[in-house]
C-alpha cells in the first residue's frame, strides 16, 4: 500500500540543444532523455511511476527529438516557422501543470508538426497564426502515472487518449 509519505521514485531528465542563425534563417535541433527509477514495491490505485495500478513499476527510459527552422522576412517583423518533435513510449518532460487542452507538444508520445506565422504589429504586440498536427502513438502523453498503451491496438484506458488531433490558433501576444 501507498502512504503519502512515500515517494513513487525518481525521474532524471537531460537535454542537449543546438541553435543557430544563418540570416535570414534561424534553426535548432534538440535531443532529450528521461529515465524513471521507481521505488521498489510502491504502487497506488492510480498506478505507479510508468506502471498500471497495483503493478510493480520498472525502470524505463524515454527520448524526445525536436527540430525546427524559422524564416525571417526582410523587415524582421514577419516570420514563418516549421517545427517537428517526436516523443517515445516512455517519454516524460515535467510539464504536467501546462494549461493547454492538448498538453504541450513537447510532452507528446508520438509525432507533432507545427507550422506558424508571426507578425510584430508594434514593439510589444505580436500576432500569431499557428497550426499543429498531433499523431499520438501511446497513451499518457505528459503524464507519469500508469503504463503507456499502444494506441494502434484497442487498449483499455482509464483516461481518454486521442490518437490524433489538429490545433488551430490565432493569438495576440502582449508583453509588458
Short mmCIF file of N, CA and C in Angstrom, two decimals:
data_model
loop_
_atom_site.label_atom_id
_atom_site.label_comp_id
_atom_site.label_asym_id
_atom_site.label_seq_id
_atom_site.Cartn_x
_atom_site.Cartn_y
_atom_site.Cartn_z
N UNK A 1 0.82 -1.20 0.00
CA UNK A 1 0.00 0.00 0.00
C UNK A 1 0.86 1.25 0.00
N UNK A 2 0.30 2.30 -0.51
CA UNK A 2 0.99 3.57 -0.67
C UNK A 2 0.59 4.53 0.44
N UNK A 3 1.56 5.13 1.07
CA UNK A 3 1.26 6.17 2.05
C UNK A 3 1.77 7.49 1.50
N UNK A 4 1.12 8.61 1.85
CA UNK A 4 1.54 9.92 1.33
C UNK A 4 3.00 10.26 1.62
N UNK A 5 3.58 9.66 2.65
CA UNK A 5 4.96 9.96 2.99
C UNK A 5 5.95 9.27 2.04
N UNK A 6 5.49 8.22 1.35
CA UNK A 6 6.36 7.51 0.42
C UNK A 6 6.44 8.26 -0.90
N UNK A 7 7.56 8.13 -1.54
CA UNK A 7 7.67 8.70 -2.87
C UNK A 7 7.59 7.58 -3.91
N UNK A 8 7.14 7.95 -5.11
CA UNK A 8 6.99 6.95 -6.16
C UNK A 8 8.31 6.56 -6.78
N UNK A 9 9.28 7.45 -6.70
CA UNK A 9 10.58 7.17 -7.30
C UNK A 9 11.21 8.46 -7.79
N UNK A 10 12.19 8.32 -8.64
CA UNK A 10 12.91 9.47 -9.18
C UNK A 10 12.84 9.47 -10.70
N UNK A 11 12.89 10.68 -11.25
CA UNK A 11 12.93 10.84 -12.71
C UNK A 11 14.11 11.75 -13.03
N UNK A 12 14.98 11.29 -13.90
CA UNK A 12 16.10 12.10 -14.38
C UNK A 12 15.77 12.59 -15.78
N UNK A 13 16.20 13.80 -16.09
CA UNK A 13 15.93 14.39 -17.39
C UNK A 13 17.18 15.12 -17.85
N UNK A 14 17.55 14.92 -19.11
CA UNK A 14 18.69 15.62 -19.69
C UNK A 14 18.37 16.02 -21.12
N UNK A 15 18.95 17.13 -21.55
CA UNK A 15 18.72 17.62 -22.92
C UNK A 15 19.99 18.24 -23.46
N UNK A 16 20.06 18.25 -24.78
CA UNK A 16 21.12 18.97 -25.48
C UNK A 16 20.46 19.75 -26.59
N UNK A 17 20.92 20.97 -26.81
CA UNK A 17 20.29 21.88 -27.77
C UNK A 17 21.35 22.60 -28.58
N UNK A 18 21.13 22.68 -29.87
CA UNK A 18 21.99 23.46 -30.77
C UNK A 18 21.09 24.46 -31.49
N UNK A 19 21.42 25.74 -31.39
CA UNK A 19 20.69 26.78 -32.12
C UNK A 19 21.67 27.55 -33.00
N UNK A 20 21.12 28.12 -34.06
CA UNK A 20 21.98 28.87 -34.98
C UNK A 20 21.15 29.85 -35.78
N UNK A 21 21.76 30.95 -36.15
CA UNK A 21 21.12 31.91 -37.04
C UNK A 21 22.00 32.07 -38.27
N UNK A 22 21.46 31.63 -39.40
CA UNK A 22 22.10 31.82 -40.69
C UNK A 22 21.16 32.73 -41.47
N UNK A 23 21.39 34.04 -41.35
CA UNK A 23 20.45 35.04 -41.90
C UNK A 23 19.98 34.61 -43.27
N UNK A 24 18.72 34.64 -43.53
CA UNK A 24 17.59 35.02 -42.67
C UNK A 24 16.94 33.83 -41.98
N UNK A 25 17.67 32.75 -41.75
CA UNK A 25 17.09 31.53 -41.20
C UNK A 25 17.61 31.27 -39.78
N UNK A 26 16.68 31.05 -38.86
CA UNK A 26 17.01 30.57 -37.51
C UNK A 26 16.65 29.09 -37.48
N UNK A 27 17.49 28.28 -36.86
CA UNK A 27 17.15 26.86 -36.75
C UNK A 27 17.68 26.28 -35.44
N UNK A 28 17.10 25.15 -35.06
CA UNK A 28 17.54 24.47 -33.84
C UNK A 28 17.32 22.97 -33.99
N UNK A 29 18.06 22.23 -33.20
CA UNK A 29 17.87 20.78 -33.07
C UNK A 29 18.15 20.43 -31.61
N UNK A 30 17.31 19.55 -31.07
CA UNK A 30 17.42 19.20 -29.66
C UNK A 30 17.14 17.72 -29.47
N UNK A 31 17.80 17.14 -28.50
CA UNK A 31 17.55 15.77 -28.09
C UNK A 31 17.41 15.73 -26.58
N UNK A 32 16.42 14.98 -26.08
CA UNK A 32 16.19 14.89 -24.64
C UNK A 32 16.02 13.43 -24.24
N UNK A 33 16.32 13.16 -22.98
CA UNK A 33 16.29 11.80 -22.44
C UNK A 33 15.65 11.85 -21.06
N UNK A 34 14.72 10.94 -20.78
CA UNK A 34 14.16 10.82 -19.44
C UNK A 34 14.37 9.38 -18.95
N UNK A 35 14.59 9.26 -17.65
CA UNK A 35 14.84 7.95 -17.07
C UNK A 35 14.09 7.88 -15.74
N UNK A 36 13.18 6.92 -15.60
CA UNK A 36 12.41 6.77 -14.37
C UNK A 36 12.97 5.63 -13.55
N UNK A 37 13.11 5.89 -12.24
CA UNK A 37 13.61 4.89 -11.29
C UNK A 37 12.59 4.78 -10.16
N UNK A 38 11.61 3.87 -10.29
CA UNK A 38 10.58 3.77 -9.26
C UNK A 38 11.10 3.15 -7.97
N UNK A 39 10.47 3.52 -6.86
CA UNK A 39 10.77 2.88 -5.58
C UNK A 39 10.23 1.46 -5.63
N UNK A 40 10.96 0.53 -5.13
CA UNK A 40 10.56 -0.88 -5.14
C UNK A 40 9.30 -1.09 -4.29
N UNK A 41 8.31 -1.75 -4.88
CA UNK A 41 7.10 -2.11 -4.14
C UNK A 41 6.08 -1.01 -3.97
N UNK A 42 6.32 0.19 -4.49
CA UNK A 42 5.37 1.28 -4.31
C UNK A 42 4.40 1.31 -5.49
N UNK A 43 3.12 1.21 -5.19
CA UNK A 43 2.08 1.30 -6.21
C UNK A 43 0.85 1.94 -5.58
N UNK A 44 -0.08 2.38 -6.40
CA UNK A 44 -1.30 3.03 -5.91
C UNK A 44 -2.48 2.55 -6.74
N UNK A 45 -3.70 2.87 -6.32
CA UNK A 45 -4.87 2.53 -7.14
C UNK A 45 -4.87 3.28 -8.48
N UNK A 46 -4.07 4.34 -8.58
CA UNK A 46 -3.99 5.12 -9.81
C UNK A 46 -2.81 4.71 -10.68
N UNK A 47 -2.00 3.81 -10.19
CA UNK A 47 -0.81 3.37 -10.91
C UNK A 47 0.44 3.88 -10.23
N UNK A 48 1.55 3.38 -10.69
CA UNK A 48 2.84 3.81 -10.17
C UNK A 48 3.58 4.59 -11.24
N UNK A 49 4.85 4.78 -11.01
CA UNK A 49 5.69 5.52 -11.94
C UNK A 49 5.84 4.71 -13.23
N UNK A 50 5.09 5.09 -14.26
CA UNK A 50 5.05 4.41 -15.56
C UNK A 50 4.53 2.98 -15.44
N UNK A 51 3.64 2.74 -14.47
CA UNK A 51 3.09 1.40 -14.27
C UNK A 51 1.59 1.50 -13.99
N UNK A 52 0.85 0.47 -14.34
CA UNK A 52 -0.59 0.41 -14.11
C UNK A 52 -0.88 0.16 -12.63
N UNK A 53 -2.14 0.38 -12.19
CA UNK A 53 -2.50 0.18 -10.78
C UNK A 53 -2.12 -1.22 -10.29
N UNK A 54 -1.51 -1.24 -9.12
CA UNK A 54 -1.14 -2.45 -8.40
C UNK A 54 -0.12 -3.32 -9.14
N UNK A 55 0.54 -2.77 -10.16
CA UNK A 55 1.63 -3.49 -10.83
C UNK A 55 2.96 -2.98 -10.32
N UNK A 56 3.95 -3.84 -10.32
CA UNK A 56 5.30 -3.45 -9.92
C UNK A 56 5.92 -2.60 -11.02
N UNK A 57 6.32 -1.39 -10.69
CA UNK A 57 6.93 -0.49 -11.67
C UNK A 57 8.38 -0.91 -11.94
N UNK A 58 8.81 -0.68 -13.18
CA UNK A 58 10.18 -0.99 -13.58
C UNK A 58 10.86 0.28 -14.08
N UNK A 59 12.18 0.27 -14.11
CA UNK A 59 12.92 1.40 -14.68
C UNK A 59 12.61 1.50 -16.16
N UNK A 60 12.38 2.72 -16.63
CA UNK A 60 12.07 2.95 -18.04
C UNK A 60 12.81 4.19 -18.53
N UNK A 61 13.12 4.21 -19.82
CA UNK A 61 13.75 5.39 -20.40
C UNK A 61 12.94 5.87 -21.59
N UNK A 62 12.98 7.17 -21.82
CA UNK A 62 12.26 7.77 -22.94
C UNK A 62 13.13 8.80 -23.63
N UNK A 63 12.80 9.10 -24.87
CA UNK A 63 13.55 10.10 -25.63
C UNK A 63 12.58 11.03 -26.35
N UNK A 64 13.07 12.23 -26.66
CA UNK A 64 12.32 13.19 -27.45
C UNK A 64 13.30 13.94 -28.35
N UNK A 65 12.98 13.99 -29.63
CA UNK A 65 13.77 14.74 -30.59
C UNK A 65 12.92 15.91 -31.09
N UNK A 66 13.55 17.06 -31.22
CA UNK A 66 12.81 18.28 -31.54
C UNK A 66 13.70 19.12 -32.45
N UNK A 67 13.16 19.53 -33.60
CA UNK A 67 13.92 20.37 -34.51
C UNK A 67 12.99 21.35 -35.21
N UNK A 68 13.56 22.43 -35.68
CA UNK A 68 12.73 23.42 -36.35
C UNK A 68 13.56 24.49 -37.03
N UNK A 69 12.88 25.25 -37.88
CA UNK A 69 13.51 26.36 -38.59
C UNK A 69 12.49 27.48 -38.73
N UNK A 70 12.99 28.71 -38.76
CA UNK A 70 12.13 29.88 -38.91
C UNK A 70 12.78 30.83 -39.90
N UNK A 71 12.00 31.23 -40.91
CA UNK A 71 12.49 32.19 -41.91
C UNK A 71 12.05 33.59 -41.49
N UNK A 72 13.02 34.51 -41.43
CA UNK A 72 12.75 35.91 -41.07
C UNK A 72 12.70 36.74 -42.34
N UNK A 73 11.55 37.31 -42.62
CA UNK A 73 11.41 38.14 -43.81
C UNK A 73 12.20 39.43 -43.66
N UNK A 74 12.38 40.16 -44.75
CA UNK A 74 13.26 41.33 -44.80
C UNK A 74 13.04 42.33 -43.68
N UNK A 75 11.80 42.58 -43.32
CA UNK A 75 11.54 43.57 -42.28
C UNK A 75 11.78 43.03 -40.87
N UNK A 76 12.07 41.75 -40.72
CA UNK A 76 12.29 41.05 -39.46
C UNK A 76 11.09 41.15 -38.52
N UNK A 77 9.96 41.62 -39.05
CA UNK A 77 8.72 41.66 -38.28
C UNK A 77 7.88 40.42 -38.54
N UNK A 78 8.01 39.86 -39.73
CA UNK A 78 7.22 38.70 -40.12
C UNK A 78 8.13 37.49 -40.19
N UNK A 79 7.67 36.38 -39.57
CA UNK A 79 8.47 35.16 -39.51
C UNK A 79 7.58 33.96 -39.79
N UNK A 80 8.12 33.01 -40.54
CA UNK A 80 7.41 31.78 -40.88
C UNK A 80 8.23 30.61 -40.35
N UNK A 81 7.59 29.74 -39.54
CA UNK A 81 8.33 28.66 -38.91
C UNK A 81 7.70 27.30 -39.11
N UNK A 82 8.53 26.27 -39.08
CA UNK A 82 8.11 24.88 -39.15
C UNK A 82 8.91 24.11 -38.11
N UNK A 83 8.20 23.33 -37.25
CA UNK A 83 8.85 22.56 -36.20
C UNK A 83 8.29 21.14 -36.18
N UNK A 84 9.12 20.21 -35.71
CA UNK A 84 8.72 18.80 -35.59
C UNK A 84 9.31 18.25 -34.31
N UNK A 85 8.52 17.46 -33.58
CA UNK A 85 9.08 16.72 -32.46
C UNK A 85 8.47 15.33 -32.39
N UNK A 86 9.23 14.42 -31.80
CA UNK A 86 8.81 13.02 -31.67
C UNK A 86 9.21 12.54 -30.29
N UNK A 87 8.23 12.06 -29.52
CA UNK A 87 8.48 11.51 -28.19
C UNK A 87 8.24 10.01 -28.19
N UNK A 88 9.06 9.27 -27.48
CA UNK A 88 8.95 7.80 -27.44
C UNK A 88 7.89 7.36 -26.43
N UNK A 89 7.71 6.05 -26.32
CA UNK A 89 6.67 5.45 -25.48
C UNK A 89 6.73 5.91 -24.02
N UNK A 90 7.91 5.97 -23.43
CA UNK A 90 8.05 6.32 -22.02
C UNK A 90 8.57 7.74 -21.82
N UNK A 91 8.45 8.61 -22.82
CA UNK A 91 8.92 9.98 -22.70
C UNK A 91 8.07 10.74 -21.69
N UNK A 92 8.75 11.53 -20.83
CA UNK A 92 8.09 12.38 -19.85
C UNK A 92 8.92 13.64 -19.68
N UNK A 93 8.26 14.83 -19.69
CA UNK A 93 9.04 16.07 -19.65
C UNK A 93 8.69 17.05 -18.53
N UNK A 94 8.03 16.65 -17.49
CA UNK A 94 7.75 17.51 -16.33
C UNK A 94 6.87 18.71 -16.65
N UNK A 95 5.93 18.60 -17.57
CA UNK A 95 5.06 19.73 -17.90
C UNK A 95 3.61 19.44 -17.51
N UNK A 96 3.38 18.75 -16.40
CA UNK A 96 2.03 18.37 -16.01
C UNK A 96 1.16 19.57 -15.62
N UNK A 97 1.74 20.71 -15.33
CA UNK A 97 0.96 21.89 -14.95
C UNK A 97 0.57 22.74 -16.15
N UNK A 98 0.94 22.34 -17.35
CA UNK A 98 0.58 23.07 -18.57
C UNK A 98 -0.92 23.18 -18.67
N UNK A 99 -1.43 24.35 -19.04
CA UNK A 99 -2.88 24.55 -19.08
C UNK A 99 -3.48 24.41 -20.47
N UNK A 100 -2.72 23.98 -21.43
CA UNK A 100 -3.22 23.76 -22.78
C UNK A 100 -4.01 22.45 -22.82
N UNK A 101 -5.15 22.43 -23.49
CA UNK A 101 -6.01 21.24 -23.50
C UNK A 101 -5.31 20.02 -24.11
N UNK A 102 -4.40 20.21 -25.05
CA UNK A 102 -3.70 19.10 -25.69
C UNK A 102 -2.36 18.80 -25.02
N UNK A 103 -2.02 19.52 -23.99
CA UNK A 103 -0.71 19.41 -23.34
C UNK A 103 0.34 19.99 -24.29
N UNK A 104 1.48 20.36 -23.79
CA UNK A 104 2.48 20.93 -24.68
C UNK A 104 2.94 19.89 -25.70
N UNK A 105 3.25 20.36 -26.89
CA UNK A 105 3.65 19.42 -27.95
C UNK A 105 4.90 18.63 -27.56
N UNK A 106 5.74 19.21 -26.72
CA UNK A 106 6.96 18.51 -26.31
C UNK A 106 6.69 17.41 -25.29
N UNK A 107 5.44 17.23 -24.87
CA UNK A 107 5.06 16.11 -24.00
C UNK A 107 4.53 14.92 -24.78
N UNK A 108 4.29 15.10 -26.07
CA UNK A 108 3.61 14.08 -26.87
C UNK A 108 4.43 12.80 -26.99
N UNK A 109 3.74 11.69 -26.80
CA UNK A 109 4.31 10.37 -27.10
C UNK A 109 3.82 10.05 -28.50
N UNK A 110 4.59 10.46 -29.46
CA UNK A 110 4.23 10.37 -30.86
C UNK A 110 4.84 11.54 -31.62
N UNK A 111 4.23 11.91 -32.74
CA UNK A 111 4.76 12.96 -33.61
C UNK A 111 3.89 14.21 -33.56
N UNK A 112 4.54 15.37 -33.61
CA UNK A 112 3.82 16.64 -33.70
C UNK A 112 4.52 17.53 -34.71
N UNK A 113 3.73 18.06 -35.65
CA UNK A 113 4.21 19.05 -36.61
C UNK A 113 3.57 20.39 -36.27
N UNK A 114 4.32 21.47 -36.39
CA UNK A 114 3.78 22.81 -36.16
C UNK A 114 4.23 23.74 -37.28
N UNK A 115 3.28 24.46 -37.83
CA UNK A 115 3.54 25.50 -38.84
C UNK A 115 2.95 26.79 -38.30
N UNK A 116 3.75 27.85 -38.28
CA UNK A 116 3.24 29.11 -37.73
C UNK A 116 3.78 30.32 -38.49
N UNK A 117 3.02 31.40 -38.37
CA UNK A 117 3.38 32.70 -38.93
C UNK A 117 3.21 33.73 -37.83
N UNK A 118 4.24 34.53 -37.57
CA UNK A 118 4.12 35.61 -36.59
C UNK A 118 4.38 36.93 -37.29
N UNK A 119 3.74 37.96 -36.78
CA UNK A 119 3.97 39.32 -37.30
C UNK A 119 3.97 40.29 -36.13
N UNK A 120 5.07 41.04 -36.01
CA UNK A 120 5.19 42.05 -34.95
C UNK A 120 4.42 43.29 -35.38
N UNK A 121 3.30 43.54 -34.72
CA UNK A 121 2.45 44.69 -35.04
C UNK A 121 3.07 45.97 -34.50
N UNK A 122 3.56 45.90 -33.29
CA UNK A 122 4.25 47.01 -32.64
C UNK A 122 5.32 46.38 -31.75
N UNK A 123 6.11 47.21 -31.09
CA UNK A 123 7.24 46.72 -30.31
C UNK A 123 6.84 45.62 -29.32
N UNK A 124 5.69 45.74 -28.69
CA UNK A 124 5.27 44.80 -27.66
C UNK A 124 4.06 43.95 -28.04
N UNK A 125 3.66 43.96 -29.31
CA UNK A 125 2.49 43.19 -29.73
C UNK A 125 2.81 42.32 -30.94
N UNK A 126 2.55 41.01 -30.81
CA UNK A 126 2.83 40.05 -31.87
C UNK A 126 1.56 39.26 -32.18
N UNK A 127 1.23 39.19 -33.45
CA UNK A 127 0.11 38.38 -33.93
C UNK A 127 0.67 37.03 -34.36
N UNK A 128 -0.03 35.94 -33.98
CA UNK A 128 0.45 34.61 -34.33
C UNK A 128 -0.69 33.78 -34.91
N UNK A 129 -0.43 33.18 -36.07
CA UNK A 129 -1.32 32.21 -36.70
C UNK A 129 -0.58 30.89 -36.66
N UNK A 130 -1.22 29.85 -36.09
CA UNK A 130 -0.50 28.62 -35.77
C UNK A 130 -1.36 27.40 -36.08
N UNK A 131 -0.73 26.35 -36.61
CA UNK A 131 -1.38 25.05 -36.82
C UNK A 131 -0.47 23.95 -36.30
N UNK A 132 -1.05 23.04 -35.50
CA UNK A 132 -0.31 21.87 -35.01
C UNK A 132 -1.07 20.60 -35.37
N UNK A 133 -0.32 19.59 -35.80
CA UNK A 133 -0.87 18.28 -36.12
C UNK A 133 -0.24 17.27 -35.17
N UNK A 134 -1.06 16.71 -34.27
CA UNK A 134 -0.62 15.69 -33.32
C UNK A 134 -0.96 14.32 -33.87
N UNK A 135 -0.02 13.38 -33.76
CA UNK A 135 -0.25 11.98 -34.10
C UNK A 135 0.32 11.15 -32.95
N UNK A 136 -0.54 10.84 -31.97
CA UNK A 136 -0.11 10.13 -30.77
C UNK A 136 0.07 8.64 -31.07
N UNK A 137 1.14 8.05 -30.54
CA UNK A 137 1.37 6.62 -30.70
C UNK A 137 1.08 5.85 -29.42
N UNK A 138 1.19 6.53 -28.27
CA UNK A 138 0.96 5.89 -26.97
C UNK A 138 0.11 6.78 -26.08
N UNK A 139 -0.61 6.17 -25.16
CA UNK A 139 -1.43 6.93 -24.20
C UNK A 139 -0.54 7.58 -23.15
N UNK A 140 -1.13 8.51 -22.41
CA UNK A 140 -0.44 9.10 -21.27
C UNK A 140 0.54 10.21 -21.58
N UNK A 141 0.44 10.87 -22.73
CA UNK A 141 1.37 11.95 -23.05
C UNK A 141 1.35 13.01 -21.94
N UNK A 142 2.54 13.35 -21.46
CA UNK A 142 2.67 14.38 -20.44
C UNK A 142 2.33 13.91 -19.03
N UNK A 143 2.18 12.62 -18.83
CA UNK A 143 1.78 12.11 -17.53
C UNK A 143 2.71 10.97 -17.12
N UNK A 144 3.00 10.84 -15.84
CA UNK A 144 3.96 9.85 -15.35
C UNK A 144 3.31 8.70 -14.58
N UNK A 145 2.00 8.75 -14.38
CA UNK A 145 1.30 7.68 -13.66
C UNK A 145 0.63 6.75 -14.67
N UNK A 146 0.84 5.45 -14.51
CA UNK A 146 0.23 4.47 -15.40
C UNK A 146 1.14 4.13 -16.57
N UNK A 147 1.00 2.92 -17.06
CA UNK A 147 1.83 2.45 -18.18
C UNK A 147 1.28 2.96 -19.50
N UNK A 148 2.14 3.47 -20.39
CA UNK A 148 1.68 3.88 -21.72
C UNK A 148 1.12 2.67 -22.48
N UNK A 149 0.07 2.90 -23.23
CA UNK A 149 -0.55 1.85 -24.05
C UNK A 149 -0.42 2.22 -25.52
N UNK A 150 -0.14 1.23 -26.36
CA UNK A 150 -0.05 1.42 -27.81
C UNK A 150 -1.44 1.75 -28.34
N UNK A 151 -1.60 2.92 -28.95
CA UNK A 151 -2.91 3.35 -29.43
C UNK A 151 -3.29 2.72 -30.76
N UNK A 152 -2.37 1.99 -31.41
CA UNK A 152 -2.72 1.26 -32.63
C UNK A 152 -3.54 0.01 -32.30
N UNK A 153 -3.45 -0.45 -31.06
CA UNK A 153 -4.26 -1.59 -30.61
C UNK A 153 -5.56 -1.02 -30.04
N UNK A 154 -6.29 -1.82 -29.31
CA UNK A 154 -7.52 -1.34 -28.67
C UNK A 154 -7.34 -1.45 -27.16
N UNK A 155 -6.55 -0.53 -26.58
CA UNK A 155 -6.25 -0.66 -25.15
C UNK A 155 -7.44 -0.26 -24.27
N UNK A 156 -7.46 -0.79 -23.08
CA UNK A 156 -8.41 -0.35 -22.06
C UNK A 156 -7.71 0.77 -21.30
N UNK A 157 -8.29 1.97 -21.35
CA UNK A 157 -7.65 3.15 -20.79
C UNK A 157 -8.49 3.75 -19.68
N UNK A 158 -7.84 4.25 -18.64
CA UNK A 158 -8.53 4.92 -17.56
C UNK A 158 -8.89 6.35 -17.88
N UNK A 159 -8.21 6.93 -18.86
CA UNK A 159 -8.45 8.32 -19.25
C UNK A 159 -8.54 8.40 -20.76
N UNK A 160 -9.31 9.33 -21.29
CA UNK A 160 -9.38 9.48 -22.75
C UNK A 160 -8.00 9.76 -23.33
N UNK A 161 -7.67 9.12 -24.43
CA UNK A 161 -6.39 9.31 -25.11
C UNK A 161 -6.63 9.40 -26.61
N UNK A 162 -6.57 10.58 -27.17
CA UNK A 162 -6.79 10.70 -28.62
C UNK A 162 -5.64 10.06 -29.40
N UNK A 163 -5.95 9.61 -30.60
CA UNK A 163 -4.90 9.08 -31.47
C UNK A 163 -4.31 10.17 -32.34
N UNK A 164 -5.11 11.19 -32.63
CA UNK A 164 -4.60 12.34 -33.38
C UNK A 164 -5.44 13.57 -33.05
N UNK A 165 -4.90 14.73 -33.40
CA UNK A 165 -5.61 15.98 -33.15
C UNK A 165 -5.03 17.07 -34.04
N UNK A 166 -5.87 18.02 -34.39
CA UNK A 166 -5.45 19.22 -35.12
C UNK A 166 -5.74 20.40 -34.22
N UNK A 167 -4.81 21.34 -34.15
CA UNK A 167 -4.98 22.52 -33.32
C UNK A 167 -4.71 23.76 -34.17
N UNK A 168 -5.65 24.67 -34.15
CA UNK A 168 -5.50 25.94 -34.85
C UNK A 168 -5.51 27.05 -33.81
N UNK A 169 -4.67 28.06 -34.02
CA UNK A 169 -4.58 29.16 -33.05
C UNK A 169 -4.40 30.48 -33.79
N UNK A 170 -5.17 31.45 -33.38
CA UNK A 170 -4.97 32.83 -33.80
C UNK A 170 -4.85 33.61 -32.51
N UNK A 171 -3.69 34.18 -32.25
CA UNK A 171 -3.47 34.85 -30.97
C UNK A 171 -2.76 36.17 -31.11
N UNK A 172 -2.91 36.97 -30.08
CA UNK A 172 -2.22 38.25 -29.98
C UNK A 172 -1.46 38.24 -28.66
N UNK A 173 -0.16 38.40 -28.75
CA UNK A 173 0.68 38.37 -27.56
C UNK A 173 1.09 39.79 -27.22
N UNK A 174 0.90 40.16 -25.96
CA UNK A 174 1.30 41.49 -25.50
C UNK A 174 2.33 41.31 -24.39
N UNK A 175 3.44 42.00 -24.50
CA UNK A 175 4.49 41.94 -23.49
C UNK A 175 4.59 43.27 -22.77
N UNK A 176 4.63 43.19 -21.45
CA UNK A 176 4.69 44.42 -20.65
C UNK A 176 5.97 44.44 -19.85
#
